[in-house]
mmCIF file of C-alpha atoms in Angstrom:
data_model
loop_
_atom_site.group_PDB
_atom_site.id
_atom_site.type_symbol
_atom_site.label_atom_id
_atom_site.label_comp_id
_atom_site.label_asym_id
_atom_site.label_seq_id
_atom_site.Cartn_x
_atom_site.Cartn_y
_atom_site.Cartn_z
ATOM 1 C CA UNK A 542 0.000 0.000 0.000
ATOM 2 C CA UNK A 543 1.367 3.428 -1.038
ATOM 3 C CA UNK A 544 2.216 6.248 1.241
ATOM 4 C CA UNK A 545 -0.701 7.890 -1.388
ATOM 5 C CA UNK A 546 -3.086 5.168 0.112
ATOM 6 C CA UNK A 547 -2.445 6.717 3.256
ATOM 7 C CA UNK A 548 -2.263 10.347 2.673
ATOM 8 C CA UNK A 549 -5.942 9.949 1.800
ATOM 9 C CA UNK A 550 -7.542 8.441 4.915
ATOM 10 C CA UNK A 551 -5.584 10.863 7.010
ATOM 11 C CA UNK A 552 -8.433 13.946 8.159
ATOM 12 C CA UNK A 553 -7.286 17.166 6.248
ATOM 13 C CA UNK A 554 -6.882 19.974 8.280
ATOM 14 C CA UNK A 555 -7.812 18.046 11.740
ATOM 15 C CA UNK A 556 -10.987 17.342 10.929
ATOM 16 C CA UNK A 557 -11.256 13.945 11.983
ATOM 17 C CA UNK A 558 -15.254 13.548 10.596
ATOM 18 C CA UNK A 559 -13.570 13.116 7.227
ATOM 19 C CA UNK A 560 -10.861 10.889 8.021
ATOM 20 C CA UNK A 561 -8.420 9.097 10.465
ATOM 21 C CA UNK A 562 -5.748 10.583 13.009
ATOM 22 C CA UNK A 563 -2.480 10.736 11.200
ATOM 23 C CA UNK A 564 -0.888 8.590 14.129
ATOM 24 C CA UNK A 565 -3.698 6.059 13.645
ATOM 25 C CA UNK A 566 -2.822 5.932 9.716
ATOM 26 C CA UNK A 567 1.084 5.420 10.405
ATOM 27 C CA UNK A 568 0.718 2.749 13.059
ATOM 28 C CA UNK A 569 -1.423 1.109 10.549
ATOM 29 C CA UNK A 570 1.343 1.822 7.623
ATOM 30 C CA UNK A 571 4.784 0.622 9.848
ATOM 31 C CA UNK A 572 2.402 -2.629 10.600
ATOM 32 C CA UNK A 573 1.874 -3.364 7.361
ATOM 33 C CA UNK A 574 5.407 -2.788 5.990
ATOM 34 C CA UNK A 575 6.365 -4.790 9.467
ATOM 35 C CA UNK A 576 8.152 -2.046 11.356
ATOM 36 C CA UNK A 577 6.110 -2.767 14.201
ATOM 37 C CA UNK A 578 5.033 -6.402 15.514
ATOM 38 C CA UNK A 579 1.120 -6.548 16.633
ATOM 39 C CA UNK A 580 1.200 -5.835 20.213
ATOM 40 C CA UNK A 581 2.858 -2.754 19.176
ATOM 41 C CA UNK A 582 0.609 -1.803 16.387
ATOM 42 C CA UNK A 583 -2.615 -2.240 18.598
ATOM 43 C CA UNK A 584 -0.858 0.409 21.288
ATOM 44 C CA UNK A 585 -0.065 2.752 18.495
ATOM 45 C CA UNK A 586 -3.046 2.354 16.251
ATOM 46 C CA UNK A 587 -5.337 2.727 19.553
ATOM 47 C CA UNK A 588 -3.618 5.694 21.135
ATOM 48 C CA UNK A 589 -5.013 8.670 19.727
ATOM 49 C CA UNK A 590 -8.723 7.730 20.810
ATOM 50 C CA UNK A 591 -7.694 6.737 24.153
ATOM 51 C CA UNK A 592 -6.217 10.144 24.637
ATOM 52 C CA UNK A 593 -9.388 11.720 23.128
ATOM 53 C CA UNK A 594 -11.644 13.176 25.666
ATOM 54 C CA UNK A 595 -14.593 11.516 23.994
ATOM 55 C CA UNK A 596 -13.241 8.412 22.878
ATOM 56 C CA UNK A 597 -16.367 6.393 21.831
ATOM 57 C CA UNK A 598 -17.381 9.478 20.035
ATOM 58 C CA UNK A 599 -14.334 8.853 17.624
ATOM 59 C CA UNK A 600 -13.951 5.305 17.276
ATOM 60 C CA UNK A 601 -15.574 5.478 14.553
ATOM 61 C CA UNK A 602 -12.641 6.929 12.577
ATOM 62 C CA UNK A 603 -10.375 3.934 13.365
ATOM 63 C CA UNK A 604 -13.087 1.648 12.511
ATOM 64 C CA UNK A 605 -13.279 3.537 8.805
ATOM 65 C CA UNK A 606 -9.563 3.348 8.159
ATOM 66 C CA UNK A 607 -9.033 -0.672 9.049
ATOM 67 C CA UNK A 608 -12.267 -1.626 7.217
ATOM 68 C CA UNK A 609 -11.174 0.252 4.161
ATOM 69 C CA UNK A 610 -7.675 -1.233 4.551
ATOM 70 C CA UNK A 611 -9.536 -4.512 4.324
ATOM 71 C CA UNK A 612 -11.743 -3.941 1.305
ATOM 72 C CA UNK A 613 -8.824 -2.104 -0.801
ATOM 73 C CA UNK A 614 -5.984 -4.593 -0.287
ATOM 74 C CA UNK A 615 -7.369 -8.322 -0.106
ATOM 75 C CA UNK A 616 -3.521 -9.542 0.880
ATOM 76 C CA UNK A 617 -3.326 -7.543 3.658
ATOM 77 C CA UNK A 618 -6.324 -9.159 5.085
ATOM 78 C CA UNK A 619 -5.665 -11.941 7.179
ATOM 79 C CA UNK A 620 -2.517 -9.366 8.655
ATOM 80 C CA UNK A 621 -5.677 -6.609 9.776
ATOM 81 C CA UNK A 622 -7.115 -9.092 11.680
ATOM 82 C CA UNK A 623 -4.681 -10.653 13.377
ATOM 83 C CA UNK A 624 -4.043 -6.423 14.797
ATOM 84 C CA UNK A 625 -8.102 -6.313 15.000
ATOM 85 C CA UNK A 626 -7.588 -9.760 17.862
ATOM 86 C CA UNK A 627 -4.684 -7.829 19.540
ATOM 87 C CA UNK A 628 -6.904 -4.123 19.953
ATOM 88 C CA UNK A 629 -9.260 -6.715 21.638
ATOM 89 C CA UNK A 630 -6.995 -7.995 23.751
ATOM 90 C CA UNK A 631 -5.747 -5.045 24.968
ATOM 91 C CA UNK A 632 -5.969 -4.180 28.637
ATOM 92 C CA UNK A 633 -9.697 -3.294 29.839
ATOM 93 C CA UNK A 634 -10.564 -0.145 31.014
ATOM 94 C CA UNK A 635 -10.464 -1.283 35.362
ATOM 95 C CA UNK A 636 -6.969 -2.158 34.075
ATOM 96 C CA UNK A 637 -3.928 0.287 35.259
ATOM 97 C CA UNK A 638 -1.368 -1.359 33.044
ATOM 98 C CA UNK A 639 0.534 -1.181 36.747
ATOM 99 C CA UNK A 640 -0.223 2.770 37.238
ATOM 100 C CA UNK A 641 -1.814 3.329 40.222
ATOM 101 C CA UNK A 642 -2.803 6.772 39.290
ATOM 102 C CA UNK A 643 -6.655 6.625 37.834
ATOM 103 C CA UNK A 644 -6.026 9.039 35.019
ATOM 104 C CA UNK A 645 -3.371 6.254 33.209
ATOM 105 C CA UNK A 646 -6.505 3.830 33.334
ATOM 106 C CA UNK A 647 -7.522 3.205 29.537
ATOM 107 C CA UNK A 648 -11.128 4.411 28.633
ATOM 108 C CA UNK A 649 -12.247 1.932 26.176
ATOM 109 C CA UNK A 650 -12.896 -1.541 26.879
ATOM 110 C CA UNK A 651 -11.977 -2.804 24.186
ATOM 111 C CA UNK A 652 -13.181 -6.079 24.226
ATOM 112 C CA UNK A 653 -15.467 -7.500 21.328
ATOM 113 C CA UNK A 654 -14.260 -3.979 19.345
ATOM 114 C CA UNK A 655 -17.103 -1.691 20.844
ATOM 115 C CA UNK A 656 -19.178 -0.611 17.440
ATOM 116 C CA UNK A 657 -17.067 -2.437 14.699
ATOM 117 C CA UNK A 658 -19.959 -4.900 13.663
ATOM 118 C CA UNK A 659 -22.962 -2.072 13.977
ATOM 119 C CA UNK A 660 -20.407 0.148 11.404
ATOM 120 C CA UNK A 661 -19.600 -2.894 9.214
ATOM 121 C CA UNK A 662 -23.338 -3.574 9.016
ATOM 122 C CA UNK A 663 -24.029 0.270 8.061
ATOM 123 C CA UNK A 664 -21.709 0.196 5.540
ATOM 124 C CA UNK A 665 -21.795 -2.961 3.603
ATOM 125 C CA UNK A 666 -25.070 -4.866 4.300
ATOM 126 C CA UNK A 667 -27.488 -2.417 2.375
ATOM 127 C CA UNK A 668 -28.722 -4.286 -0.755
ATOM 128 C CA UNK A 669 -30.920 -1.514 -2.371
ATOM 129 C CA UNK A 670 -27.922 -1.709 -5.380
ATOM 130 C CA UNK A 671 -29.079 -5.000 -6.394
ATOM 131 C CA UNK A 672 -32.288 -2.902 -7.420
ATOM 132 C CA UNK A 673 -30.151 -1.325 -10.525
ATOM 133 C CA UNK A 674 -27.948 -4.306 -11.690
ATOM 134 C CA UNK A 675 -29.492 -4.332 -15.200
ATOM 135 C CA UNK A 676 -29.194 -0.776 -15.425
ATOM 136 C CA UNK A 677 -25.165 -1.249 -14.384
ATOM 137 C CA UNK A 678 -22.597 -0.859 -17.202
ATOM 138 C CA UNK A 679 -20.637 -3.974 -17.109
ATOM 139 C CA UNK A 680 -17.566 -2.232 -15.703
ATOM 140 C CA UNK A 681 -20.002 -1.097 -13.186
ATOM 141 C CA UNK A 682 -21.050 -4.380 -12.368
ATOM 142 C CA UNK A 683 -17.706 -6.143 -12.340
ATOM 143 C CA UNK A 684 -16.840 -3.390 -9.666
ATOM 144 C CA UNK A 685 -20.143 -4.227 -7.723
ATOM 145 C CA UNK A 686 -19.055 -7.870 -7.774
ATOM 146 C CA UNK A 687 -15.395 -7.402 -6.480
ATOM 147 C CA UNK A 688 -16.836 -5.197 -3.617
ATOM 148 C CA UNK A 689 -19.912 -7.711 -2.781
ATOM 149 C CA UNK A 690 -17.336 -10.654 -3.151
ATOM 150 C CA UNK A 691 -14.774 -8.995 -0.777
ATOM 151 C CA UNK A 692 -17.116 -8.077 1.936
ATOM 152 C CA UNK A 693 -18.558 -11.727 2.072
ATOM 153 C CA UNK A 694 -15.118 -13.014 2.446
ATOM 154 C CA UNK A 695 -14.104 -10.348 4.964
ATOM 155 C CA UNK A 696 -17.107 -11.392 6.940
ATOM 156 C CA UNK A 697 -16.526 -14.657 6.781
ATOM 157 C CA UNK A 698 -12.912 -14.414 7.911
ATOM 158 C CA UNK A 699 -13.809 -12.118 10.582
ATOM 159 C CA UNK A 700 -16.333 -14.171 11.718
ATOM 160 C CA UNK A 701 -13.745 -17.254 12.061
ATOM 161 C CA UNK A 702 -11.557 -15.080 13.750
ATOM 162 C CA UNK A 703 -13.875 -14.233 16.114
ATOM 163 C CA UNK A 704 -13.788 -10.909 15.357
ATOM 164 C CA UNK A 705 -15.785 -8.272 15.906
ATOM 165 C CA UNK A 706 -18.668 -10.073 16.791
ATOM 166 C CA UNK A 707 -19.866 -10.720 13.126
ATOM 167 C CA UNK A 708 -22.773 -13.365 13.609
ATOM 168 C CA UNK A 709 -22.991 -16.555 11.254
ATOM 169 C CA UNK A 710 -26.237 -15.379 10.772
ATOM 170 C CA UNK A 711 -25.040 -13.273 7.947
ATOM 171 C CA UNK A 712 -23.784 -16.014 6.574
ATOM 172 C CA UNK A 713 -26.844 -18.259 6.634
ATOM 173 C CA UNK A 714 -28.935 -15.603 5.227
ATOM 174 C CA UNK A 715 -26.257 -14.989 1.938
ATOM 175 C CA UNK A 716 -26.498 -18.720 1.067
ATOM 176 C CA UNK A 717 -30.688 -19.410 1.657
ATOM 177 C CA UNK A 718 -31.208 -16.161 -0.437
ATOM 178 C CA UNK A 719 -29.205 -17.104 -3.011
ATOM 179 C CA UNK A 720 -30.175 -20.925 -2.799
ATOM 180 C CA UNK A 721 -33.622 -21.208 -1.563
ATOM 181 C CA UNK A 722 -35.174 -18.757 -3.178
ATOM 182 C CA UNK A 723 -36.324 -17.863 -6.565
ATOM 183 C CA UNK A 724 -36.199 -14.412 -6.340
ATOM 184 C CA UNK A 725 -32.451 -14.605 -5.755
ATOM 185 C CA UNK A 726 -30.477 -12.680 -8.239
ATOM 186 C CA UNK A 727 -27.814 -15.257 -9.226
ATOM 187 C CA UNK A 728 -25.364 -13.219 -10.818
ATOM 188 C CA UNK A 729 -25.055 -11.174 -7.652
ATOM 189 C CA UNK A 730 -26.078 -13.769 -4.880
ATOM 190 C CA UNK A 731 -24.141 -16.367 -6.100
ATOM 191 C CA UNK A 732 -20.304 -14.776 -4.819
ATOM 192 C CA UNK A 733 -21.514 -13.711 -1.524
ATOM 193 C CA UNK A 734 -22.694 -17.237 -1.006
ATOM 194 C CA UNK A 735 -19.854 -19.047 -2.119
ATOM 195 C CA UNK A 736 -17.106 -17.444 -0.047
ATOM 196 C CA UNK A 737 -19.219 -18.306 3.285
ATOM 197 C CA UNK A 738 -19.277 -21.644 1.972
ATOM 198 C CA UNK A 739 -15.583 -21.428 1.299
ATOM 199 C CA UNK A 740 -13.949 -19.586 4.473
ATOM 200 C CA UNK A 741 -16.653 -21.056 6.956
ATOM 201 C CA UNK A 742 -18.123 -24.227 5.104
ATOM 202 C CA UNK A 743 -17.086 -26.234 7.971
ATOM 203 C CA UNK A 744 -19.381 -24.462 10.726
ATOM 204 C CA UNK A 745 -22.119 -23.532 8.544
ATOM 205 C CA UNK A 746 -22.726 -27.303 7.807
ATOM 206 C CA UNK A 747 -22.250 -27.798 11.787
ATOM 207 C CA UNK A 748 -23.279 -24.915 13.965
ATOM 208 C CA UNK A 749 -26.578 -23.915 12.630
ATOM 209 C CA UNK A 750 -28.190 -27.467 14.179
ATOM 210 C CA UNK A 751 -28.895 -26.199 17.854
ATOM 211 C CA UNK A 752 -32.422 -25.417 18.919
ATOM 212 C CA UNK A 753 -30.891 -23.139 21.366
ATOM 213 C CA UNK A 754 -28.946 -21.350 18.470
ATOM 214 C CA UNK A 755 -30.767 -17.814 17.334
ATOM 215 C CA UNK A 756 -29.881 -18.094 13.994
ATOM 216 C CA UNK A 757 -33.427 -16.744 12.118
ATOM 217 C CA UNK A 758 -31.684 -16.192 8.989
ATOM 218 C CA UNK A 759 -32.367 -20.489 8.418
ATOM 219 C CA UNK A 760 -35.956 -19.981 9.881
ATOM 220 C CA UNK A 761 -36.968 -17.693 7.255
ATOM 221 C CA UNK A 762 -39.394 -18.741 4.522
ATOM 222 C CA UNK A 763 -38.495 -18.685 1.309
ATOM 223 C CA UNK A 764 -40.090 -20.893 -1.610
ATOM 224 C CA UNK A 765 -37.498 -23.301 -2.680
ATOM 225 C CA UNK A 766 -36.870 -25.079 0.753
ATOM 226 C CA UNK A 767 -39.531 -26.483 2.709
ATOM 227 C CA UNK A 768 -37.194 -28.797 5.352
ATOM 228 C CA UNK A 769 -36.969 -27.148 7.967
ATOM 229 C CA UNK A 770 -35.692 -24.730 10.335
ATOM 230 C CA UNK A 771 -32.326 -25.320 11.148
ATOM 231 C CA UNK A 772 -29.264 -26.775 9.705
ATOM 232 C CA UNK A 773 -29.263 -30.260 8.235
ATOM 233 C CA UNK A 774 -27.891 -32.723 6.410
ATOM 234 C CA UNK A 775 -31.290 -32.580 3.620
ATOM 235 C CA UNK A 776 -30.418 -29.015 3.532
ATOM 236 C CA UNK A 777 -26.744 -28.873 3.047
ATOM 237 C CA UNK A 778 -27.080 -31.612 0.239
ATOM 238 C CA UNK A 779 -30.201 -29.332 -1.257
ATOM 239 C CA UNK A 780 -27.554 -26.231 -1.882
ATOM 240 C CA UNK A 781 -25.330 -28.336 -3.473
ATOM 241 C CA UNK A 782 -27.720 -29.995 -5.808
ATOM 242 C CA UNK A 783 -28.903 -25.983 -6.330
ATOM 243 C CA UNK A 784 -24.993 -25.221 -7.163
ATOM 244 C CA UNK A 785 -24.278 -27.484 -9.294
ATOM 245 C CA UNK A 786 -27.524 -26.136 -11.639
ATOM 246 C CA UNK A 787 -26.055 -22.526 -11.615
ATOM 247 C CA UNK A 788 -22.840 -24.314 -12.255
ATOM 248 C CA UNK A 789 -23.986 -25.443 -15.493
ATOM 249 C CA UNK A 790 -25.990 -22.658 -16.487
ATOM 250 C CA UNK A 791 -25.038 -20.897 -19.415
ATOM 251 C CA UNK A 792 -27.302 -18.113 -18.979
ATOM 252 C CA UNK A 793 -25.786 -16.963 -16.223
ATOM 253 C CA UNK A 794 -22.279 -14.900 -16.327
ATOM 254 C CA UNK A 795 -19.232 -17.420 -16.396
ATOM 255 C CA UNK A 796 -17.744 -16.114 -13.104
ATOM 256 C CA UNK A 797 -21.143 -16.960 -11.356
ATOM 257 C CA UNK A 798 -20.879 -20.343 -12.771
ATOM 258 C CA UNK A 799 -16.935 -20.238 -11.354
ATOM 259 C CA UNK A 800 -18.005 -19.515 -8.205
ATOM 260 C CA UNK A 801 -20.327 -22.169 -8.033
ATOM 261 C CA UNK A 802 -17.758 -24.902 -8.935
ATOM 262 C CA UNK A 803 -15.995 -23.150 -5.882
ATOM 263 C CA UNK A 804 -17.801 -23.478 -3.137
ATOM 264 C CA UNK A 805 -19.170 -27.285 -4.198
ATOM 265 C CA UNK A 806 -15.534 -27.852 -4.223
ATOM 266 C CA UNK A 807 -15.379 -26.568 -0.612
ATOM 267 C CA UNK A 808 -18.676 -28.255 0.137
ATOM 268 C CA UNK A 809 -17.149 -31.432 -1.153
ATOM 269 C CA UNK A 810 -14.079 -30.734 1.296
ATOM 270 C CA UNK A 811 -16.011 -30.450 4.325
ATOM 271 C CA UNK A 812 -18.117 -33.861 3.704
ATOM 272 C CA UNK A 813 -14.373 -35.675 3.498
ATOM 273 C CA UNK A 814 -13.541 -37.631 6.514
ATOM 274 C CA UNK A 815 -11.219 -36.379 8.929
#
């Protein structure tokens, strides 16, 4: 990432509702060029809203610059989260760090990353795009694919990680909209449903089982599945029959049917004995 990448996220003249503190956007830059390990980075990067006399009011900022980090540079992804686990792990705010003096007591508990999933969800999970597809020129809709496809992926990985407190939920609800119903737009529904089924195939096929699991995404009726309510084994084998018809349907755009052949393939995975 260019020093240009970060020139931009930095707030011009102070004004930190249009971008980042400019020591939150250089701990994030000597992370990523590994100047600083990630203990280090989560001090830095978390400093300048600890010192802020309203820090919850500008959390908000830092939230903006690492989610945009994620969505503009796929490689770096799996790095941002590992710094995301250490912010959480930072001390708590009833914790003195070994200071005895209350003032040196951190604000922010920053367990669980206090308003990163509510922001993620404002920013990425409104649909009202999918609307316009066929008015979208087809560079238009490439670029709406690469963003849907990243922020599935993203969730998914963040949701693995534990992250953020990103709920499988979302995941559930990407693959029984595109698979279950037949108002799913499969050019579009398609990618967001095959990276869940990629990153987290594993405890979609397992987790969803539980009575005593809230996931209402699975409980939702749409026409194409009439087995039930929660995760089973009639169900997981019904989205891969339902792949493996987009898969060979030329109608549909060739990277839909790609992505398809993907996540059967990570389907298939899953089902293999350990």
């Amino acid at each position: 990432m260019s020093d240009a990448w970060f020139d931009t996220k930095v707030a011009p003249d102070a004004s930190i509702e249009d971008g980042c503190h400019p020591l939150e956007a250089q701990a994030l830059k000597d992370y990523l060029r590994d100047n600083i390990n990630t203990d280090e980075a989560a001090r830095a990067i978390t400093r300048p809203v600890e010192a802020d006399n309203d820090p919850h009011s500008v959390l908000y900022r830092l939230w903006c610059l690492l989610i945009d980090a994620m969505m503009e540079a796929p490689a770096m992804q799996s790095k941002i989260i590992q710094l995301l686990l250490a912010v959480e792990n930072l001390p708590s705010a009833d914790s003195t760090d070994g200071d005895t003096n209350p003032s040196q007591q951190r604000k922010v508990v920053w367990r669980s990353l206090p308003g990163f999933g509510s922001l993620w969800s404002d920013l990425n999970k409104m649909d009202g795009w999918k609307l316009r597809w066929d008015n979208f020129s087809p560079e238009g809709k490439q670029e709406a694919l690469d963003q849907y496809r990243q922020t599935a992926a993203i969730e998914a990985r963040l949701f693995m990680s534990g992250v953020g407190a990103i709920p499988l939920t979302w995941g559930y609800r990407d693959i029984c909209d595109a698979l279950e119903s037949s108002k799913a737009i499969l050019d579009i529904d398609i990618h967001s449903a095959a990276k869940w089924l990629e990153i987290a195939g594993q405890r979609i096929r397992t987790q969803g089982t539980g009575e005593q699991e809230d996931f209402s995404a699975l409980g939702r009726q749409r026409d194409l599945w009439n087995g039930g309510k929660s995760m089973s084994k009639e169900r997981w084998a019904f989205w891969a029959d339902r792949l493996r018809t987009v898969a060979d349907d030329q109608n549909l755009r060739e990277d839909t049917r790609d992505a398809a052949k993907e996540a059967l393939k990570a389907m298939e995975v899953v089902e293999e004995p350990a």
